[in-house]
């Protein structure tokens, strides 16, 4: 595997009074499973922790495994390789960001058409939608009770989306973490 | 805004999808006459009424699906809605 290089090449000054945070987690190991078999007992729209890895059902026939390399490898042992199943390393092909803050849903509502209320997208919900006109997989993955979202897009859109999120988060006091 | 009922994602802004067009069946290319093939390629009913259409969920689940839309009022009829579209933690 080549050494990982994030699409985020700009440097950002931290905002000391920030109440919302955006971090580049693109180096996270990502493994994509496309299959006509049910995988991990997860239906489209759900996610679940398996060991240290996070497994997300990102499409009706697609699952995404996120985590450290050993954690992803361990979780991948649970893939049902029957039927027509493809397992694709995605680490270098996608950018992954984490947006955290009490008003994170308010930021997403500005640039994405999904209903981010708890009733529609509770902790663990997985969905795909346009975020600032970029196709993203979005996972609600709260941190210590604070609302948090993982956003994954094509690597080539990474720097654009990162800046678009910072721009939309300006009114909420966002900072790069 | 047109709220399109994707059978996998639930109601979505039409900008998240692609309108493929009137749902039509493809004739057998070995058996179709030139007239039938031309009709398949170019001719549509274009009704101002209920119409079965194909949509593609570009930004969401990347699935094609058929749904009935009233082209005059933009209502959707008997849409193939999922029972529980967003699961949360399993
Ligand atoms: Zn969909």
PDB file of C-alpha atoms and ligand atoms in Angstrom:
ATOM      1  CA  UNK A   1       0.000   0.000   0.000  1.00  0.00           C
ATOM      2  CA  UNK A   2       1.338   3.494  -0.831  1.00  0.00           C
ATOM      3  CA  UNK A   3       1.696   5.942   2.035  1.00  0.00           C
ATOM      4  CA  UNK A   4      -1.575   7.772   2.701  1.00  0.00           C
ATOM      5  CA  UNK A   5      -1.864  11.413   1.673  1.00  0.00           C
ATOM      6  CA  UNK A   6      -4.993  13.357   2.536  1.00  0.00           C
ATOM      7  CA  UNK A   7      -6.748  15.540  -0.008  1.00  0.00           C
ATOM      8  CA  UNK A   8      -6.710  18.303   2.644  1.00  0.00           C
ATOM      9  CA  UNK A   9      -3.515  20.185   1.939  1.00  0.00           C
ATOM     10  CA  UNK A  10      -4.360  23.630   3.330  1.00  0.00           C
ATOM     11  CA  UNK A  11      -3.478  24.551   6.901  1.00  0.00           C
ATOM     12  CA  UNK A  12      -6.027  26.260   9.135  1.00  0.00           C
ATOM     13  CA  UNK A  13      -5.571  28.445  12.197  1.00  0.00           C
ATOM     14  CA  UNK A  14      -7.568  27.065  15.139  1.00  0.00           C
ATOM     15  CA  UNK A  15     -10.424  29.182  16.447  1.00  0.00           C
ATOM     16  CA  UNK A  16      -9.937  29.306  20.257  1.00  0.00           C
ATOM     17  CA  UNK A  17     -13.563  30.080  21.125  1.00  0.00           C
ATOM     18  CA  UNK A  18     -14.999  27.384  18.862  1.00  0.00           C
ATOM     19  CA  UNK A  19     -18.116  25.405  19.733  1.00  0.00           C
ATOM     20  CA  UNK A  20     -18.120  23.229  16.610  1.00  0.00           C
ATOM     21  CA  UNK A  21     -15.251  21.192  15.218  1.00  0.00           C
ATOM     22  CA  UNK A  22     -14.303  19.765  11.839  1.00  0.00           C
ATOM     23  CA  UNK A  23     -11.521  17.205  11.603  1.00  0.00           C
ATOM     24  CA  UNK A  24      -9.943  15.396   8.683  1.00  0.00           C
ATOM     25  CA  UNK A  25     -10.102  11.669   9.391  1.00  0.00           C
ATOM     26  CA  UNK A  26      -9.302  10.626   5.837  1.00  0.00           C
ATOM     27  CA  UNK A  27      -6.434   8.394   6.993  1.00  0.00           C
ATOM     28  CA  UNK A  28      -8.961   6.008   8.577  1.00  0.00           C
ATOM     29  CA  UNK A  29      -8.838   2.606   6.879  1.00  0.00           C
ATOM     30  CA  UNK A  30     -11.926   2.157   4.683  1.00  0.00           C
ATOM     31  CA  UNK A  31     -13.095  -1.088   3.164  1.00  0.00           C
ATOM     32  CA  UNK A  32     -16.116  -1.263   0.884  1.00  0.00           C
ATOM     33  CA  UNK A  33     -18.207  -4.400   0.497  1.00  0.00           C
ATOM     34  CA  UNK A  34     -20.625  -4.663  -2.434  1.00  0.00           C
ATOM     35  CA  UNK A  35     -22.679  -7.808  -2.285  1.00  0.00           C
ATOM     36  CA  UNK A  36     -25.981  -9.442  -3.160  1.00  0.00           C
ATOM     37  CA  UNK A  37     -25.732 -11.274   0.174  1.00  0.00           C
ATOM     38  CA  UNK A  38     -26.913  -9.851   3.498  1.00  0.00           C
ATOM     39  CA  UNK A  39     -23.815  -8.723   5.405  1.00  0.00           C
ATOM     40  CA  UNK A  40     -23.268  -8.269   9.150  1.00  0.00           C
ATOM     41  CA  UNK A  41     -27.040  -8.413   9.738  1.00  0.00           C
ATOM     42  CA  UNK A  42     -27.174  -4.712   8.842  1.00  0.00           C
ATOM     43  CA  UNK A  43     -29.893  -3.273   6.617  1.00  0.00           C
ATOM     44  CA  UNK A  44     -29.477  -0.071   4.589  1.00  0.00           C
ATOM     45  CA  UNK A  45     -29.482   2.928   6.893  1.00  0.00           C
ATOM     46  CA  UNK A  46     -27.994   1.247   9.968  1.00  0.00           C
ATOM     47  CA  UNK A  47     -24.521   1.050  11.488  1.00  0.00           C
ATOM     48  CA  UNK A  48     -22.948  -1.030  14.192  1.00  0.00           C
ATOM     49  CA  UNK A  49     -19.614  -1.328  15.995  1.00  0.00           C
ATOM     50  CA  UNK A  50     -17.834  -4.639  15.436  1.00  0.00           C
ATOM     51  CA  UNK A  51     -14.835  -4.740  17.726  1.00  0.00           C
ATOM     52  CA  UNK A  52     -13.009  -1.443  17.197  1.00  0.00           C
ATOM     53  CA  UNK A  53     -14.410  -1.030  13.685  1.00  0.00           C
ATOM     54  CA  UNK A  54     -17.583   0.728  12.579  1.00  0.00           C
ATOM     55  CA  UNK A  55     -19.710  -1.011   9.940  1.00  0.00           C
ATOM     56  CA  UNK A  56     -22.187   1.110   8.003  1.00  0.00           C
ATOM     57  CA  UNK A  57     -24.845  -0.105   5.566  1.00  0.00           C
ATOM     58  CA  UNK A  58     -24.411   2.743   3.067  1.00  0.00           C
ATOM     59  CA  UNK A  59     -26.643   1.391   0.253  1.00  0.00           C
ATOM     60  CA  UNK A  60     -29.116  -1.488  -0.127  1.00  0.00           C
ATOM     61  CA  UNK A  61     -26.246  -3.666  -1.418  1.00  0.00           C
ATOM     62  CA  UNK A  62     -23.187  -1.870  -0.018  1.00  0.00           C
ATOM     63  CA  UNK A  63     -21.421  -1.824   3.355  1.00  0.00           C
ATOM     64  CA  UNK A  64     -18.516   0.309   4.542  1.00  0.00           C
ATOM     65  CA  UNK A  65     -16.052  -0.751   7.245  1.00  0.00           C
ATOM     66  CA  UNK A  66     -14.157   2.067   8.998  1.00  0.00           C
ATOM     67  CA  UNK A  67     -11.443   1.942  11.639  1.00  0.00           C
ATOM     68  CA  UNK A  68      -7.771   1.240  12.211  1.00  0.00           C
ATOM     69  CA  UNK A  69      -6.223  -1.239   9.802  1.00  0.00           C
ATOM     70  CA  UNK A  70      -6.171  -4.162  12.306  1.00  0.00           C
ATOM     71  CA  UNK A  71      -9.749  -3.410  13.397  1.00  0.00           C
ATOM     72  CA  UNK A  72     -10.986  -3.316   9.796  1.00  0.00           C
ATOM     73  CA  UNK A  73      -9.115  -6.540   8.991  1.00  0.00           C
ATOM     74  CA  UNK A  74     -10.700  -8.228  12.012  1.00  0.00           C
ATOM     75  CA  UNK A  75     -14.193  -7.050  11.060  1.00  0.00           C
ATOM     76  CA  UNK A  76     -13.634  -8.121   7.439  1.00  0.00           C
ATOM     77  CA  UNK A  77     -13.362 -11.716   8.648  1.00  0.00           C
ATOM     78  CA  UNK A  78     -17.143 -11.543   9.092  1.00  0.00           C
ATOM     79  CA  UNK A  79     -17.858 -10.842   5.393  1.00  0.00           C
ATOM     80  CA  UNK A  80     -20.065 -13.446   3.745  1.00  0.00           C
ATOM     81  CA  UNK A  81     -18.154 -14.039   0.487  1.00  0.00           C
ATOM     82  CA  UNK A  82     -20.939 -16.097  -1.087  1.00  0.00           C
ATOM     83  CA  UNK A  83     -22.959 -14.949  -4.097  1.00  0.00           C
ATOM     84  CA  UNK A  84     -21.571 -11.952  -5.959  1.00  0.00           C
ATOM     85  CA  UNK A  85     -19.424 -10.172  -3.386  1.00  0.00           C
ATOM     86  CA  UNK A  86     -16.708  -7.574  -4.017  1.00  0.00           C
ATOM     87  CA  UNK A  87     -14.405  -6.210  -1.307  1.00  0.00           C
ATOM     88  CA  UNK A  88     -12.693  -2.985  -2.315  1.00  0.00           C
ATOM     89  CA  UNK A  89      -9.982  -1.045  -0.401  1.00  0.00           C
ATOM     90  CA  UNK A  90     -11.277   2.527  -0.299  1.00  0.00           C
ATOM     91  CA  UNK A  91      -8.829   4.296   2.013  1.00  0.00           C
ATOM     92  CA  UNK A  92      -7.103   6.269  -0.747  1.00  0.00           C
ATOM     93  CA  UNK A  93     -10.219   6.883  -2.813  1.00  0.00           C
ATOM     94  CA  UNK A  94     -12.337   8.737  -0.270  1.00  0.00           C
ATOM     95  CA  UNK A  95     -12.040  11.705   2.054  1.00  0.00           C
ATOM     96  CA  UNK A  96     -13.552  11.308   5.517  1.00  0.00           C
ATOM     97  CA  UNK A  97     -14.396  14.185   7.852  1.00  0.00           C
ATOM     98  CA  UNK A  98     -15.903  14.414  11.293  1.00  0.00           C
ATOM     99  CA  UNK A  99     -18.200  17.297  12.200  1.00  0.00           C
ATOM    100  CA  UNK A 100     -18.907  17.628  15.926  1.00  0.00           C
ATOM    101  CA  UNK A 101     -20.970  20.119  17.901  1.00  0.00           C
ATOM    102  CA  UNK A 102     -24.377  20.674  19.430  1.00  0.00           C
ATOM    103  CA  UNK A 103     -25.428  22.612  16.310  1.00  0.00           C
ATOM    104  CA  UNK A 104     -23.898  20.232  13.754  1.00  0.00           C
ATOM    105  CA  UNK A 105     -27.371  19.393  12.409  1.00  0.00           C
ATOM    106  CA  UNK A 106     -28.016  23.122  11.895  1.00  0.00           C
ATOM    107  CA  UNK A 107     -24.919  23.331   9.726  1.00  0.00           C
ATOM    108  CA  UNK A 108     -25.907  20.304   7.634  1.00  0.00           C
ATOM    109  CA  UNK A 109     -29.422  21.661   7.157  1.00  0.00           C
ATOM    110  CA  UNK A 110     -27.902  24.611   5.284  1.00  0.00           C
ATOM    111  CA  UNK A 111     -26.223  22.473   2.642  1.00  0.00           C
ATOM    112  CA  UNK A 112     -28.097  19.153   2.579  1.00  0.00           C
ATOM    113  CA  UNK A 113     -31.757  18.247   2.064  1.00  0.00           C
ATOM    114  CA  UNK A 114     -31.991  15.474   4.671  1.00  0.00           C
ATOM    115  CA  UNK A 115     -34.059  15.804   7.862  1.00  0.00           C
ATOM    116  CA  UNK A 116     -31.415  15.758  10.635  1.00  0.00           C
ATOM    117  CA  UNK A 117     -33.875  15.566  13.529  1.00  0.00           C
ATOM    118  CA  UNK A 118     -33.389  12.758  16.071  1.00  0.00           C
ATOM    119  CA  UNK A 119     -36.628  11.136  14.904  1.00  0.00           C
ATOM    120  CA  UNK A 120     -35.391  10.710  11.330  1.00  0.00           C
ATOM    121  CA  UNK A 121     -31.647  10.292  11.773  1.00  0.00           C
ATOM    122  CA  UNK A 122     -30.906   9.010  15.277  1.00  0.00           C
ATOM    123  CA  UNK A 123     -27.482   8.025  16.577  1.00  0.00           C
ATOM    124  CA  UNK A 124     -26.146   5.304  14.239  1.00  0.00           C
ATOM    125  CA  UNK A 125     -28.209   6.345  11.203  1.00  0.00           C
ATOM    126  CA  UNK A 126     -26.504   6.096   7.816  1.00  0.00           C
ATOM    127  CA  UNK A 127     -27.657   7.945   4.712  1.00  0.00           C
ATOM    128  CA  UNK A 128     -26.373   9.156   1.366  1.00  0.00           C
ATOM    129  CA  UNK A 129     -27.209  12.550  -0.004  1.00  0.00           C
ATOM    130  CA  UNK A 130     -25.907  15.664  -1.645  1.00  0.00           C
ATOM    131  CA  UNK A 131     -23.893  17.845   0.761  1.00  0.00           C
ATOM    132  CA  UNK A 132     -22.938  21.178  -0.827  1.00  0.00           C
ATOM    133  CA  UNK A 133     -23.683  19.455  -4.176  1.00  0.00           C
ATOM    134  CA  UNK A 134     -21.195  16.660  -3.414  1.00  0.00           C
ATOM    135  CA  UNK A 135     -22.430  13.066  -3.085  1.00  0.00           C
ATOM    136  CA  UNK A 136     -21.650  11.972   0.469  1.00  0.00           C
ATOM    137  CA  UNK A 137     -22.206   9.027   2.756  1.00  0.00           C
ATOM    138  CA  UNK A 138     -23.168  10.465   6.149  1.00  0.00           C
ATOM    139  CA  UNK A 139     -23.102   8.582   9.441  1.00  0.00           C
ATOM    140  CA  UNK A 140     -24.489   9.928  12.710  1.00  0.00           C
ATOM    141  CA  UNK A 141     -21.797   8.897  15.192  1.00  0.00           C
ATOM    142  CA  UNK A 142     -22.058  10.966  18.376  1.00  0.00           C
ATOM    143  CA  UNK A 143     -19.044  11.549  20.609  1.00  0.00           C
ATOM    144  CA  UNK A 144     -19.562  11.536  24.389  1.00  0.00           C
ATOM    145  CA  UNK A 145     -23.185  12.563  23.973  1.00  0.00           C
ATOM    146  CA  UNK A 146     -22.321  15.425  21.592  1.00  0.00           C
ATOM    147  CA  UNK A 147     -23.837  15.336  18.122  1.00  0.00           C
ATOM    148  CA  UNK A 148     -21.284  14.213  15.574  1.00  0.00           C
ATOM    149  CA  UNK A 149     -21.350  13.170  11.917  1.00  0.00           C
ATOM    150  CA  UNK A 150     -18.890  11.335   9.712  1.00  0.00           C
ATOM    151  CA  UNK A 151     -18.998  12.558   6.117  1.00  0.00           C
ATOM    152  CA  UNK A 152     -17.325  10.645   3.301  1.00  0.00           C
ATOM    153  CA  UNK A 153     -16.950  11.833  -0.290  1.00  0.00           C
ATOM    154  CA  UNK A 154     -14.787  11.194  -3.345  1.00  0.00           C
ATOM    155  CA  UNK A 155     -11.201  12.200  -2.620  1.00  0.00           C
ATOM    156  CA  UNK A 156     -11.158  14.684  -5.498  1.00  0.00           C
ATOM    157  CA  UNK A 157     -13.989  16.657  -3.845  1.00  0.00           C
ATOM    158  CA  UNK A 158     -12.393  16.488  -0.371  1.00  0.00           C
ATOM    159  CA  UNK A 159     -10.717  19.886  -0.191  1.00  0.00           C
ATOM    160  CA  UNK A 160     -13.757  21.599  -1.710  1.00  0.00           C
ATOM    161  CA  UNK A 161     -16.179  19.945   0.729  1.00  0.00           C
ATOM    162  CA  UNK A 162     -13.918  20.657   3.711  1.00  0.00           C
ATOM    163  CA  UNK A 163     -13.896  24.369   2.832  1.00  0.00           C
ATOM    164  CA  UNK A 164     -17.655  24.340   2.117  1.00  0.00           C
ATOM    165  CA  UNK A 165     -18.299  22.865   5.587  1.00  0.00           C
ATOM    166  CA  UNK A 166     -16.067  25.520   7.199  1.00  0.00           C
ATOM    167  CA  UNK A 167     -17.851  28.248   5.276  1.00  0.00           C
ATOM    168  CA  UNK A 168     -21.300  26.958   6.322  1.00  0.00           C
ATOM    169  CA  UNK A 169     -20.074  26.536   9.912  1.00  0.00           C
ATOM    170  CA  UNK A 170     -18.753  30.062  10.259  1.00  0.00           C
ATOM    171  CA  UNK A 171     -21.941  31.336  11.945  1.00  0.00           C
ATOM    172  CA  UNK A 172     -21.767  28.436  14.446  1.00  0.00           C
ATOM    173  CA  UNK A 173     -18.179  29.198  15.494  1.00  0.00           C
ATOM    174  CA  UNK A 174     -16.484  26.285  13.731  1.00  0.00           C
ATOM    175  CA  UNK A 175     -12.818  25.389  14.024  1.00  0.00           C
ATOM    176  CA  UNK A 176     -10.560  22.825  12.412  1.00  0.00           C
ATOM    177  CA  UNK A 177      -9.517  20.287  15.001  1.00  0.00           C
TER     178      UNK A 177
ATOM    179  CA  UNK B   1     -39.271  21.499  -4.935  1.00  0.00           C
ATOM    180  CA  UNK B   2     -40.446  18.046  -5.963  1.00  0.00           C
ATOM    181  CA  UNK B   3     -40.424  15.492  -3.137  1.00  0.00           C
ATOM    182  CA  UNK B   4     -39.695  12.150  -4.782  1.00  0.00           C
ATOM    183  CA  UNK B   5     -40.470   8.995  -2.778  1.00  0.00           C
ATOM    184  CA  UNK B   6     -37.423   6.734  -3.189  1.00  0.00           C
ATOM    185  CA  UNK B   7     -38.344   3.191  -2.074  1.00  0.00           C
ATOM    186  CA  UNK B   8     -35.001   2.898  -0.266  1.00  0.00           C
ATOM    187  CA  UNK B   9     -34.176   6.400   1.005  1.00  0.00           C
ATOM    188  CA  UNK B  10     -37.667   7.784   1.585  1.00  0.00           C
ATOM    189  CA  UNK B  11     -38.810  11.218   0.375  1.00  0.00           C
ATOM    190  CA  UNK B  12     -35.988  13.172  -1.264  1.00  0.00           C
ATOM    191  CA  UNK B  13     -35.579  16.500  -3.019  1.00  0.00           C
ATOM    192  CA  UNK B  14     -35.685  15.834  -6.759  1.00  0.00           C
ATOM    193  CA  UNK B  15     -32.257  17.490  -7.064  1.00  0.00           C
ATOM    194  CA  UNK B  16     -30.860  14.373  -5.352  1.00  0.00           C
ATOM    195  CA  UNK B  17     -32.280  12.209  -8.148  1.00  0.00           C
ATOM    196  CA  UNK B  18     -32.325  12.016 -11.932  1.00  0.00           C
ATOM    197  CA  UNK B  19     -35.599  11.932 -13.821  1.00  0.00           C
ATOM    198  CA  UNK B  20     -35.024   9.158 -16.368  1.00  0.00           C
ATOM    199  CA  UNK B  21     -38.383   9.623 -18.059  1.00  0.00           C
ATOM    200  CA  UNK B  22     -41.558   7.762 -18.913  1.00  0.00           C
ATOM    201  CA  UNK B  23     -41.238   4.077 -18.095  1.00  0.00           C
ATOM    202  CA  UNK B  24     -41.345   2.225 -21.400  1.00  0.00           C
ATOM    203  CA  UNK B  25     -40.502  -1.349 -22.260  1.00  0.00           C
ATOM    204  CA  UNK B  26     -37.711  -2.145 -24.702  1.00  0.00           C
ATOM    205  CA  UNK B  27     -38.801  -4.231 -27.693  1.00  0.00           C
ATOM    206  CA  UNK B  28     -36.766  -7.257 -28.757  1.00  0.00           C
ATOM    207  CA  UNK B  29     -34.178  -5.686 -31.119  1.00  0.00           C
ATOM    208  CA  UNK B  30     -34.171  -8.830 -33.290  1.00  0.00           C
ATOM    209  CA  UNK B  31     -37.939  -8.877 -33.745  1.00  0.00           C
ATOM    210  CA  UNK B  32     -38.896  -5.157 -33.703  1.00  0.00           C
ATOM    211  CA  UNK B  33     -39.828  -3.367 -36.908  1.00  0.00           C
ATOM    212  CA  UNK B  34     -38.070  -0.029 -37.640  1.00  0.00           C
ATOM    213  CA  UNK B  35     -41.318   1.723 -36.645  1.00  0.00           C
ATOM    214  CA  UNK B  36     -41.417  -0.048 -33.269  1.00  0.00           C
ATOM    215  CA  UNK B  37     -37.751   0.733 -32.637  1.00  0.00           C
ATOM    216  CA  UNK B  38     -38.164   4.392 -33.580  1.00  0.00           C
ATOM    217  CA  UNK B  39     -41.186   4.584 -31.295  1.00  0.00           C
ATOM    218  CA  UNK B  40     -39.160   3.054 -28.438  1.00  0.00           C
ATOM    219  CA  UNK B  41     -36.317   5.519 -28.962  1.00  0.00           C
ATOM    220  CA  UNK B  42     -38.196   8.755 -29.581  1.00  0.00           C
ATOM    221  CA  UNK B  43     -41.923   8.659 -28.946  1.00  0.00           C
ATOM    222  CA  UNK B  44     -43.478   9.321 -25.541  1.00  0.00           C
ATOM    223  CA  UNK B  45     -47.097   9.732 -24.434  1.00  0.00           C
ATOM    224  CA  UNK B  46     -46.263  13.007 -22.607  1.00  0.00           C
ATOM    225  CA  UNK B  47     -49.587  13.037 -20.761  1.00  0.00           C
ATOM    226  CA  UNK B  48     -50.828  15.823 -18.497  1.00  0.00           C
ATOM    227  CA  UNK B  49     -52.070  13.194 -16.040  1.00  0.00           C
ATOM    228  CA  UNK B  50     -50.877  10.174 -14.057  1.00  0.00           C
ATOM    229  CA  UNK B  51     -47.797   8.685 -15.664  1.00  0.00           C
ATOM    230  CA  UNK B  52     -45.438   5.862 -14.690  1.00  0.00           C
ATOM    231  CA  UNK B  53     -41.883   7.194 -14.619  1.00  0.00           C
ATOM    232  CA  UNK B  54     -38.411   5.863 -13.960  1.00  0.00           C
ATOM    233  CA  UNK B  55     -36.188   7.777 -11.534  1.00  0.00           C
ATOM    234  CA  UNK B  56     -32.554   7.201 -10.562  1.00  0.00           C
ATOM    235  CA  UNK B  57     -31.438   7.980  -7.000  1.00  0.00           C
ATOM    236  CA  UNK B  58     -28.122   9.608  -7.965  1.00  0.00           C
ATOM    237  CA  UNK B  59     -27.065  11.072  -4.616  1.00  0.00           C
ATOM    238  CA  UNK B  60     -28.712   8.453  -2.416  1.00  0.00           C
ATOM    239  CA  UNK B  61     -28.985   4.696  -2.907  1.00  0.00           C
ATOM    240  CA  UNK B  62     -28.013   4.653  -6.616  1.00  0.00           C
ATOM    241  CA  UNK B  63     -31.044   2.534  -7.504  1.00  0.00           C
ATOM    242  CA  UNK B  64     -33.480   2.869 -10.396  1.00  0.00           C
ATOM    243  CA  UNK B  65     -37.152   2.682  -9.478  1.00  0.00           C
ATOM    244  CA  UNK B  66     -40.573   3.293 -11.001  1.00  0.00           C
ATOM    245  CA  UNK B  67     -43.167   5.585  -9.508  1.00  0.00           C
ATOM    246  CA  UNK B  68     -46.452   7.102 -10.655  1.00  0.00           C
ATOM    247  CA  UNK B  69     -46.464  10.902 -10.891  1.00  0.00           C
ATOM    248  CA  UNK B  70     -49.232  13.249 -11.927  1.00  0.00           C
ATOM    249  CA  UNK B  71     -47.413  15.473 -14.403  1.00  0.00           C
ATOM    250  CA  UNK B  72     -50.019  18.225 -13.964  1.00  0.00           C
ATOM    251  CA  UNK B  73     -49.948  18.416 -10.149  1.00  0.00           C
ATOM    252  CA  UNK B  74     -46.634  16.708  -9.280  1.00  0.00           C
ATOM    253  CA  UNK B  75     -48.368  14.377  -6.802  1.00  0.00           C
ATOM    254  CA  UNK B  76     -46.992  10.867  -6.415  1.00  0.00           C
ATOM    255  CA  UNK B  77     -49.462   7.981  -6.165  1.00  0.00           C
ATOM    256  CA  UNK B  78     -49.052   4.677  -4.314  1.00  0.00           C
ATOM    257  CA  UNK B  79     -45.343   5.303  -4.012  1.00  0.00           C
ATOM    258  CA  UNK B  80     -43.223   2.295  -3.079  1.00  0.00           C
ATOM    259  CA  UNK B  81     -42.424   3.590   0.393  1.00  0.00           C
ATOM    260  CA  UNK B  82     -40.355   1.485   2.764  1.00  0.00           C
ATOM    261  CA  UNK B  83     -41.886   0.582   6.106  1.00  0.00           C
ATOM    262  CA  UNK B  84     -38.923   1.944   8.022  1.00  0.00           C
ATOM    263  CA  UNK B  85     -36.540   3.791   5.831  1.00  0.00           C
ATOM    264  CA  UNK B  86     -33.794   4.906   8.183  1.00  0.00           C
ATOM    265  CA  UNK B  87     -32.772   2.279  10.654  1.00  0.00           C
ATOM    266  CA  UNK B  88     -30.402   3.837  13.135  1.00  0.00           C
ATOM    267  CA  UNK B  89     -28.457   1.418  15.286  1.00  0.00           C
ATOM    268  CA  UNK B  90     -29.218  -2.204  14.493  1.00  0.00           C
TER     269      UNK B  90
HETATM  270 ZN1  LIG C   1     -32.627   6.276  -2.899  1.00  0.00          ZN
END
